[in-house]
Amino acid sequence: MRGKDVTQGRLEALAHPARVAMVRLLAELPDEHTARDPRCGTAYGVCFCHLQEKTGLSAPTVSHHLRILREAGLVEGVRVGRWTYYRLRPGALEALAHELLRLAQQARKALEAERAV
């Protein structure tokens, strides 16, 4: 991410309801719409058309939101032939959750220190 910190970029990416909906859809994987590698069964993710169908958004709008999620490092596209399948990057979500937890703990300590005075 150029010019902004990773946490800020990820929070901004999740600040839109359509992107939160996409993240929730991708978190449900694997499901019957998950493409898998026939050799080993590893999940590639879901196709663009599934995200478009489930969100009810136009193709350009889905593309826009996926680009923002990819740039924030929350989603990755896996190219298989001429198709791209999308999946979450769990480590990115965990890192964001850890940062938010750290901030909450820091705020709790500050409140407790203030009450002790």
Coordinates of N, CA, C and O in Angstrom, one line a residue:
M1 N 0.8 -1.2 0.0 CA 0.0 0.0 0.0 C 0.9 1.2 0.0 O 1.7 1.4 0.9
R2 N 0.7 2.1 -1.0 CA 1.5 3.3 -1.1 C 0.9 4.4 -0.3 O -0.3 4.6 -0.4
G3 N 1.6 5.1 0.5 CA 1.2 6.3 1.1 C 0.3 6.2 2.3 O 0.0 7.2 2.9
K4 N -0.1 5.0 2.7 CA -0.9 4.9 3.9 C -0.6 3.6 4.6 O 0.0 2.7 4.0
D5 N -0.9 3.6 5.9 CA -0.5 2.4 6.6 C -1.5 1.3 6.3 O -2.6 1.5 5.9
V6 N -1.0 0.1 6.5 CA -1.8 -1.1 6.1 C -3.1 -1.2 6.9 O -4.1 -1.5 6.3
T7 N -3.1 -0.9 8.2 CA -4.3 -1.0 8.9 C -5.3 0.0 8.4 O -6.5 -0.3 8.2
Q8 N -4.9 1.2 8.2 CA -5.8 2.2 7.6 C -6.4 1.8 6.3 O -7.6 1.9 6.1
G9 N -5.6 1.3 5.4 CA -6.0 0.8 4.1 C -7.0 -0.3 4.2 O -8.0 -0.3 3.5
R10 N -6.8 -1.2 5.1 CA -7.7 -2.4 5.3 C -9.0 -1.9 5.9 O -10.1 -2.4 5.5
L11 N -9.0 -1.0 6.9 CA -10.2 -0.5 7.5 C -11.0 0.3 6.4 O -12.2 0.2 6.4
E12 N -10.3 1.1 5.6 CA -11.0 1.8 4.6 C -11.7 0.9 3.6 O -12.8 1.1 3.1
A13 N -11.0 -0.2 3.3 CA -11.5 -1.2 2.3 C -12.8 -1.8 2.9 O -13.7 -2.2 2.2
L14 N -12.8 -2.0 4.2 CA -14.0 -2.7 4.8 C -15.1 -1.7 5.2 O -16.1 -2.1 5.8
A15 N -14.9 -0.4 4.9 CA -15.8 0.6 5.3 C -17.1 0.7 4.4 O -18.0 1.5 4.6
H16 N -17.1 -0.1 3.3 CA -18.2 -0.1 2.4 C -19.0 -1.4 2.6 O -18.5 -2.5 2.6
P17 N -20.3 -1.3 2.7 CA -21.2 -2.5 2.9 C -21.0 -3.6 1.8 O -21.1 -4.8 2.1
A18 N -20.9 -3.2 0.5 CA -20.7 -4.1 -0.5 C -19.4 -5.0 -0.3 O -19.4 -6.2 -0.6
R19 N -18.4 -4.3 0.1 CA -17.1 -5.0 0.3 C -17.2 -5.9 1.5 O -16.7 -7.1 1.5
V20 N -17.9 -5.5 2.5 CA -18.1 -6.4 3.7 C -18.9 -7.6 3.3 O -18.6 -8.7 3.7
A21 N -19.9 -7.4 2.4 CA -20.7 -8.5 1.9 C -19.9 -9.5 1.1 O -20.0 -10.7 1.3
M22 N -19.0 -9.0 0.3 CA -18.1 -9.8 -0.5 C -17.1 -10.6 0.5 O -16.9 -11.8 0.2
V23 N -16.6 -10.0 1.5 CA -15.7 -10.7 2.4 C -16.5 -11.8 3.1 O -16.0 -12.9 3.3
R24 N -17.7 -11.5 3.5 CA -18.6 -12.5 4.1 C -18.8 -13.7 3.2 O -18.8 -14.8 3.6
L25 N -19.1 -13.4 1.9 CA -19.3 -14.5 1.0 C -18.1 -15.3 0.8 O -18.1 -16.6 0.8
L26 N -16.9 -14.7 0.7 CA -15.7 -15.4 0.5 C -15.3 -16.2 1.8 O -14.7 -17.2 1.7
A27 N -15.7 -15.7 2.9 CA -15.4 -16.4 4.2 C -16.2 -17.7 4.3 O -15.8 -18.6 5.0
E28 N -17.3 -17.8 3.6 CA -18.1 -19.1 3.6 C -17.5 -20.2 2.8 O -18.0 -21.3 2.8
L29 N -16.4 -19.9 2.1 CA -15.8 -21.0 1.3 C -15.2 -22.1 2.2 O -14.9 -21.8 3.3
P30 N -15.1 -23.3 1.7 CA -15.6 -23.7 0.4 C -17.1 -24.0 0.4 O -17.6 -24.4 1.4
D31 N -17.7 -23.8 -0.7 CA -19.1 -24.2 -0.9 C -19.2 -24.8 -2.3 O -18.2 -25.1 -3.0
E32 N -20.5 -25.0 -2.8 CA -20.7 -25.6 -4.1 C -20.2 -24.8 -5.3 O -20.0 -25.3 -6.3
H33 N -19.9 -23.5 -5.0 CA -19.4 -22.7 -6.1 C -17.8 -22.5 -6.1 O -17.3 -21.7 -6.8
T34 N -17.2 -23.2 -5.2 CA -15.7 -23.2 -5.1 C -15.1 -24.0 -6.2 O -15.4 -25.2 -6.3
A35 N -14.2 -23.4 -6.9 CA -13.4 -24.1 -7.9 C -12.2 -24.7 -7.2 O -11.6 -24.1 -6.4
R36 N -11.9 -26.0 -7.6 CA -10.8 -26.7 -7.0 C -9.8 -27.2 -8.0 O -10.2 -27.5 -9.1
D37 N -8.6 -27.3 -7.6 CA -7.6 -27.9 -8.4 C -7.9 -29.4 -8.5 O -7.9 -30.1 -7.5
P38 N -8.1 -30.0 -9.7 CA -8.5 -31.4 -9.8 C -7.4 -32.3 -9.4 O -7.6 -33.5 -9.0
R39 N -6.1 -31.9 -9.4 CA -5.0 -32.7 -9.0 C -4.9 -32.9 -7.5 O -4.6 -34.0 -7.0
C40 N -5.2 -31.9 -6.7 CA -5.0 -32.0 -5.2 C -6.2 -31.5 -4.4 O -6.2 -31.7 -3.2
G41 N -7.2 -31.0 -5.1 CA -8.4 -30.5 -4.3 C -8.3 -29.2 -3.7 O -9.2 -28.8 -3.0
T42 N -7.2 -28.5 -3.8 CA -7.0 -27.2 -3.2 C -8.0 -26.2 -3.8 O -8.2 -26.2 -5.0
A43 N -8.6 -25.4 -2.9 CA -9.6 -24.5 -3.4 C -9.0 -23.3 -4.0 O -8.1 -22.7 -3.4
Y44 N -9.4 -22.9 -5.2 CA -9.0 -21.7 -5.9 C -9.7 -20.5 -5.3 O -9.2 -19.4 -5.1
G45 N -11.0 -20.6 -5.2 CA -11.9 -19.6 -4.7 C -13.2 -19.6 -5.6 O -13.5 -20.6 -6.2
V46 N -13.9 -18.5 -5.6 CA -15.1 -18.4 -6.4 C -14.9 -17.5 -7.5 O -14.1 -16.6 -7.5
C47 N -15.7 -17.7 -8.6 CA -15.6 -16.9 -9.8 C -16.3 -15.6 -9.6 O -17.1 -15.4 -8.7
F48 N -15.9 -14.7 -10.4 CA -16.4 -13.3 -10.4 C -17.9 -13.3 -10.5 O -18.6 -12.6 -9.8
C49 N -18.4 -14.2 -11.4 CA -19.9 -14.2 -11.7 C -20.7 -14.6 -10.5 O -21.8 -14.2 -10.3
H50 N -20.1 -15.5 -9.6 CA -20.8 -15.9 -8.4 C -20.9 -14.7 -7.4 O -21.9 -14.4 -6.8
L51 N -19.8 -13.9 -7.3 CA -19.9 -12.7 -6.5 C -20.9 -11.7 -7.0 O -21.6 -11.1 -6.3
Q52 N -20.9 -11.5 -8.3 CA -21.8 -10.6 -9.0 C -23.3 -11.1 -8.7 O -24.1 -10.3 -8.3
E53 N -23.5 -12.4 -8.9 CA -24.9 -12.9 -8.7 C -25.3 -12.8 -7.2 O -26.4 -12.3 -6.9
K54 N -24.4 -13.1 -6.3 CA -24.8 -13.1 -4.9 C -25.0 -11.6 -4.3 O -25.8 -11.4 -3.4
T55 N -24.2 -10.7 -4.9 CA -24.3 -9.3 -4.4 C -25.4 -8.5 -5.1 O -25.8 -7.5 -4.6
G56 N -25.7 -8.9 -6.3 CA -26.7 -8.2 -7.1 C -26.1 -6.9 -7.7 O -26.9 -6.0 -8.2
L57 N -24.8 -6.8 -7.7 CA -24.1 -5.6 -8.3 C -23.7 -5.8 -9.7 O -23.6 -6.9 -10.2
S58 N -23.6 -4.7 -10.4 CA -23.1 -4.7 -11.8 C -21.7 -5.2 -11.9 O -20.9 -5.1 -10.9
A59 N -21.3 -5.7 -13.0 CA -19.9 -6.2 -13.2 C -18.9 -5.1 -12.9 O -17.9 -5.4 -12.2
P60 N -19.0 -3.9 -13.4 CA -18.0 -2.9 -13.1 C -17.9 -2.6 -11.6 O -16.9 -2.3 -11.1
T61 N -19.1 -2.6 -11.0 CA -19.1 -2.3 -9.5 C -18.4 -3.4 -8.7 O -17.6 -3.1 -7.8
V62 N -18.6 -4.7 -9.1 CA -17.9 -5.8 -8.4 C -16.4 -5.7 -8.7 O -15.6 -5.9 -7.8
S63 N -16.1 -5.4 -9.9 CA -14.6 -5.2 -10.3 C -14.0 -4.1 -9.4 O -12.9 -4.3 -8.9
H64 N -14.7 -3.0 -9.3 CA -14.2 -1.9 -8.5 C -13.9 -2.3 -7.0 O -12.9 -2.1 -6.5
H65 N -14.9 -3.0 -6.4 CA -14.8 -3.4 -5.0 C -13.7 -4.5 -4.9 O -13.0 -4.4 -3.9
L66 N -13.6 -5.4 -5.8 CA -12.6 -6.4 -5.7 C -11.2 -5.8 -5.8 O -10.3 -6.2 -5.1
R67 N -11.0 -4.8 -6.7 CA -9.7 -4.1 -6.8 C -9.3 -3.5 -5.4 O -8.2 -3.6 -5.0
I68 N -10.3 -2.8 -4.8 CA -10.0 -2.2 -3.5 C -9.6 -3.2 -2.5 O -8.7 -3.1 -1.7
L69 N -10.3 -4.3 -2.4 CA -10.0 -5.4 -1.5 C -8.7 -6.0 -1.8 O -7.9 -6.4 -0.9
R70 N -8.3 -6.2 -3.1 CA -7.0 -6.8 -3.4 C -5.9 -5.8 -3.1 O -4.9 -6.2 -2.5
E71 N -6.1 -4.5 -3.3 CA -5.1 -3.5 -3.0 C -4.8 -3.4 -1.5 O -3.7 -3.1 -1.1
A72 N -5.9 -3.7 -0.7 CA -5.7 -3.7 0.7 C -5.1 -5.0 1.2 O -4.8 -5.1 2.4
G73 N -5.0 -6.0 0.3 CA -4.4 -7.2 0.7 C -5.3 -8.2 1.4 O -4.9 -9.2 2.0
L74 N -6.6 -7.9 1.3 CA -7.6 -8.8 2.0 C -8.1 -9.9 1.1 O -8.5 -10.9 1.6
V75 N -8.0 -9.8 -0.2 CA -8.5 -10.7 -1.1 C -7.4 -11.0 -2.2 O -6.6 -10.1 -2.5
E76 N -7.3 -12.2 -2.7 CA -6.4 -12.5 -3.8 C -7.1 -13.2 -4.9 O -8.1 -13.8 -4.7
G77 N -6.7 -12.9 -6.1 CA -7.2 -13.6 -7.3 C -6.3 -14.7 -7.7 O -5.1 -14.5 -7.7
V78 N -6.8 -15.8 -8.0 CA -6.0 -17.0 -8.5 C -6.4 -17.2 -9.9 O -7.6 -17.5 -10.2
R79 N -5.5 -17.0 -10.8 CA -5.7 -17.2 -12.3 C -5.6 -18.7 -12.6 O -4.6 -19.3 -12.3
V80 N -6.7 -19.2 -13.2 CA -6.7 -20.6 -13.7 C -7.2 -20.5 -15.2 O -8.4 -20.2 -15.4
G81 N -6.2 -20.7 -16.1 CA -6.6 -20.6 -17.5 C -7.0 -19.1 -17.8 O -6.3 -18.2 -17.4
R82 N -8.2 -18.9 -18.3 CA -8.6 -17.6 -18.6 C -9.5 -17.0 -17.5 O -10.0 -15.9 -17.6
W83 N -9.7 -17.8 -16.5 CA -10.6 -17.3 -15.4 C -9.8 -16.9 -14.1 O -8.8 -17.5 -13.9
T84 N -10.4 -16.0 -13.4 CA -9.8 -15.6 -12.1 C -10.8 -16.0 -11.0 O -12.0 -15.6 -11.1
Y85 N -10.3 -16.6 -10.0 CA -11.1 -17.0 -8.8 C -10.6 -16.2 -7.6 O -9.4 -16.0 -7.5
Y86 N -11.6 -15.8 -6.8 CA -11.2 -14.9 -5.7 C -11.4 -15.7 -4.3 O -12.3 -16.4 -4.1
R87 N -10.5 -15.4 -3.4 CA -10.5 -15.9 -2.1 C -9.9 -14.9 -1.1 O -9.1 -14.1 -1.4
L88 N -10.3 -15.1 0.2 CA -9.8 -14.3 1.2 C -8.3 -14.6 1.6 O -7.9 -15.8 1.4
R89 N -7.6 -13.7 2.1 CA -6.3 -13.9 2.7 C -6.5 -13.9 4.2 O -6.5 -12.8 4.8
P90 N -6.7 -15.0 4.8 CA -7.0 -15.0 6.3 C -6.0 -14.3 7.1 O -6.3 -13.7 8.1
G91 N -4.7 -14.4 6.7 CA -3.7 -13.8 7.5 C -3.8 -12.3 7.6 O -3.5 -11.7 8.6
A92 N -4.3 -11.7 6.5 CA -4.5 -10.3 6.5 C -5.7 -9.9 7.4 O -5.6 -8.9 8.2
L93 N -6.7 -10.7 7.5 CA -7.8 -10.4 8.4 C -7.4 -10.6 9.8 O -7.7 -9.8 10.7
E94 N -6.6 -11.6 10.1 CA -6.0 -11.9 11.4 C -5.1 -10.7 11.9 O -5.2 -10.3 13.0
A95 N -4.3 -10.2 11.0 CA -3.4 -9.1 11.3 C -4.2 -7.9 11.7 O -3.9 -7.2 12.7
L96 N -5.3 -7.6 10.9 CA -6.1 -6.5 11.2 C -6.8 -6.7 12.6 O -6.9 -5.8 13.4
A97 N -7.3 -7.9 12.8 CA -8.0 -8.2 14.1 C -7.0 -8.0 15.3 O -7.3 -7.4 16.3
H98 N -5.8 -8.5 15.1 CA -4.7 -8.3 16.2 C -4.4 -6.8 16.4 O -4.3 -6.4 17.6
E99 N -4.3 -6.0 15.4 CA -4.1 -4.6 15.5 C -5.2 -3.9 16.3 O -5.0 -3.1 17.2
L100 N -6.5 -4.3 15.9 CA -7.6 -3.7 16.6 C -7.6 -4.2 18.1 O -7.9 -3.3 19.0
L101 N -7.3 -5.4 18.3 CA -7.2 -5.9 19.7 C -6.2 -5.2 20.5 O -6.4 -4.8 21.6
R102 N -5.0 -4.9 19.9 CA -3.9 -4.2 20.5 C -4.4 -2.8 20.9 O -4.1 -2.3 22.0
L103 N -5.1 -2.1 20.0 CA -5.6 -0.8 20.3 C -6.6 -0.8 21.4 O -6.6 0.1 22.3
A104 N -7.5 -1.8 21.4 CA -8.5 -1.9 22.5 C -7.8 -2.1 23.8 O -8.2 -1.5 24.8
Q105 N -6.8 -3.0 23.9 CA -6.1 -3.2 25.1 C -5.3 -2.0 25.6 O -5.3 -1.6 26.8
Q106 N -4.8 -1.2 24.7 CA -4.1 0.0 25.0 C -5.1 1.0 25.6 O -4.8 1.7 26.6
A107 N -6.3 1.1 25.0 CA -7.3 2.0 25.5 C -7.8 1.6 26.8 O -8.0 2.5 27.7
R108 N -7.9 0.3 27.1 CA -8.4 -0.2 28.4 C -7.4 0.2 29.4 O -7.7 0.6 30.5
K109 N -6.1 0.0 29.1 CA -5.0 0.3 30.1 C -5.1 1.8 30.4 O -4.9 2.2 31.6
A110 N -5.3 2.7 29.4 CA -5.3 4.1 29.7 C -6.5 4.5 30.6 O -6.4 5.3 31.5
L111 N -7.7 3.8 30.3 CA -8.8 4.1 31.2 C -8.6 3.6 32.6 O -9.0 4.3 33.5
E112 N -8.0 2.5 32.7 CA -7.7 1.9 34.1 C -6.7 2.8 34.8 O -6.9 3.0 36.0
A113 N -5.7 3.3 34.1 CA -4.7 4.2 34.7 C -5.4 5.5 35.2 O -5.1 6.0 36.2
E114 N -6.3 6.0 34.4 CA -7.0 7.2 34.7 C -7.9 7.1 35.9 O -8.0 7.9 36.8
R115 N -8.6 5.9 36.0 CA -9.4 5.6 37.1 C -8.7 5.5 38.4 O -9.2 5.7 39.5
A116 N -7.4 5.0 38.3 CA -6.6 4.7 39.5 C -6.1 6.0 40.1 O -5.7 6.0 41.3
V117 N -6.2 7.1 39.4 CA -5.7 8.4 39.9 C -6.7 9.1 40.8 O -7.8 9.0 40.9

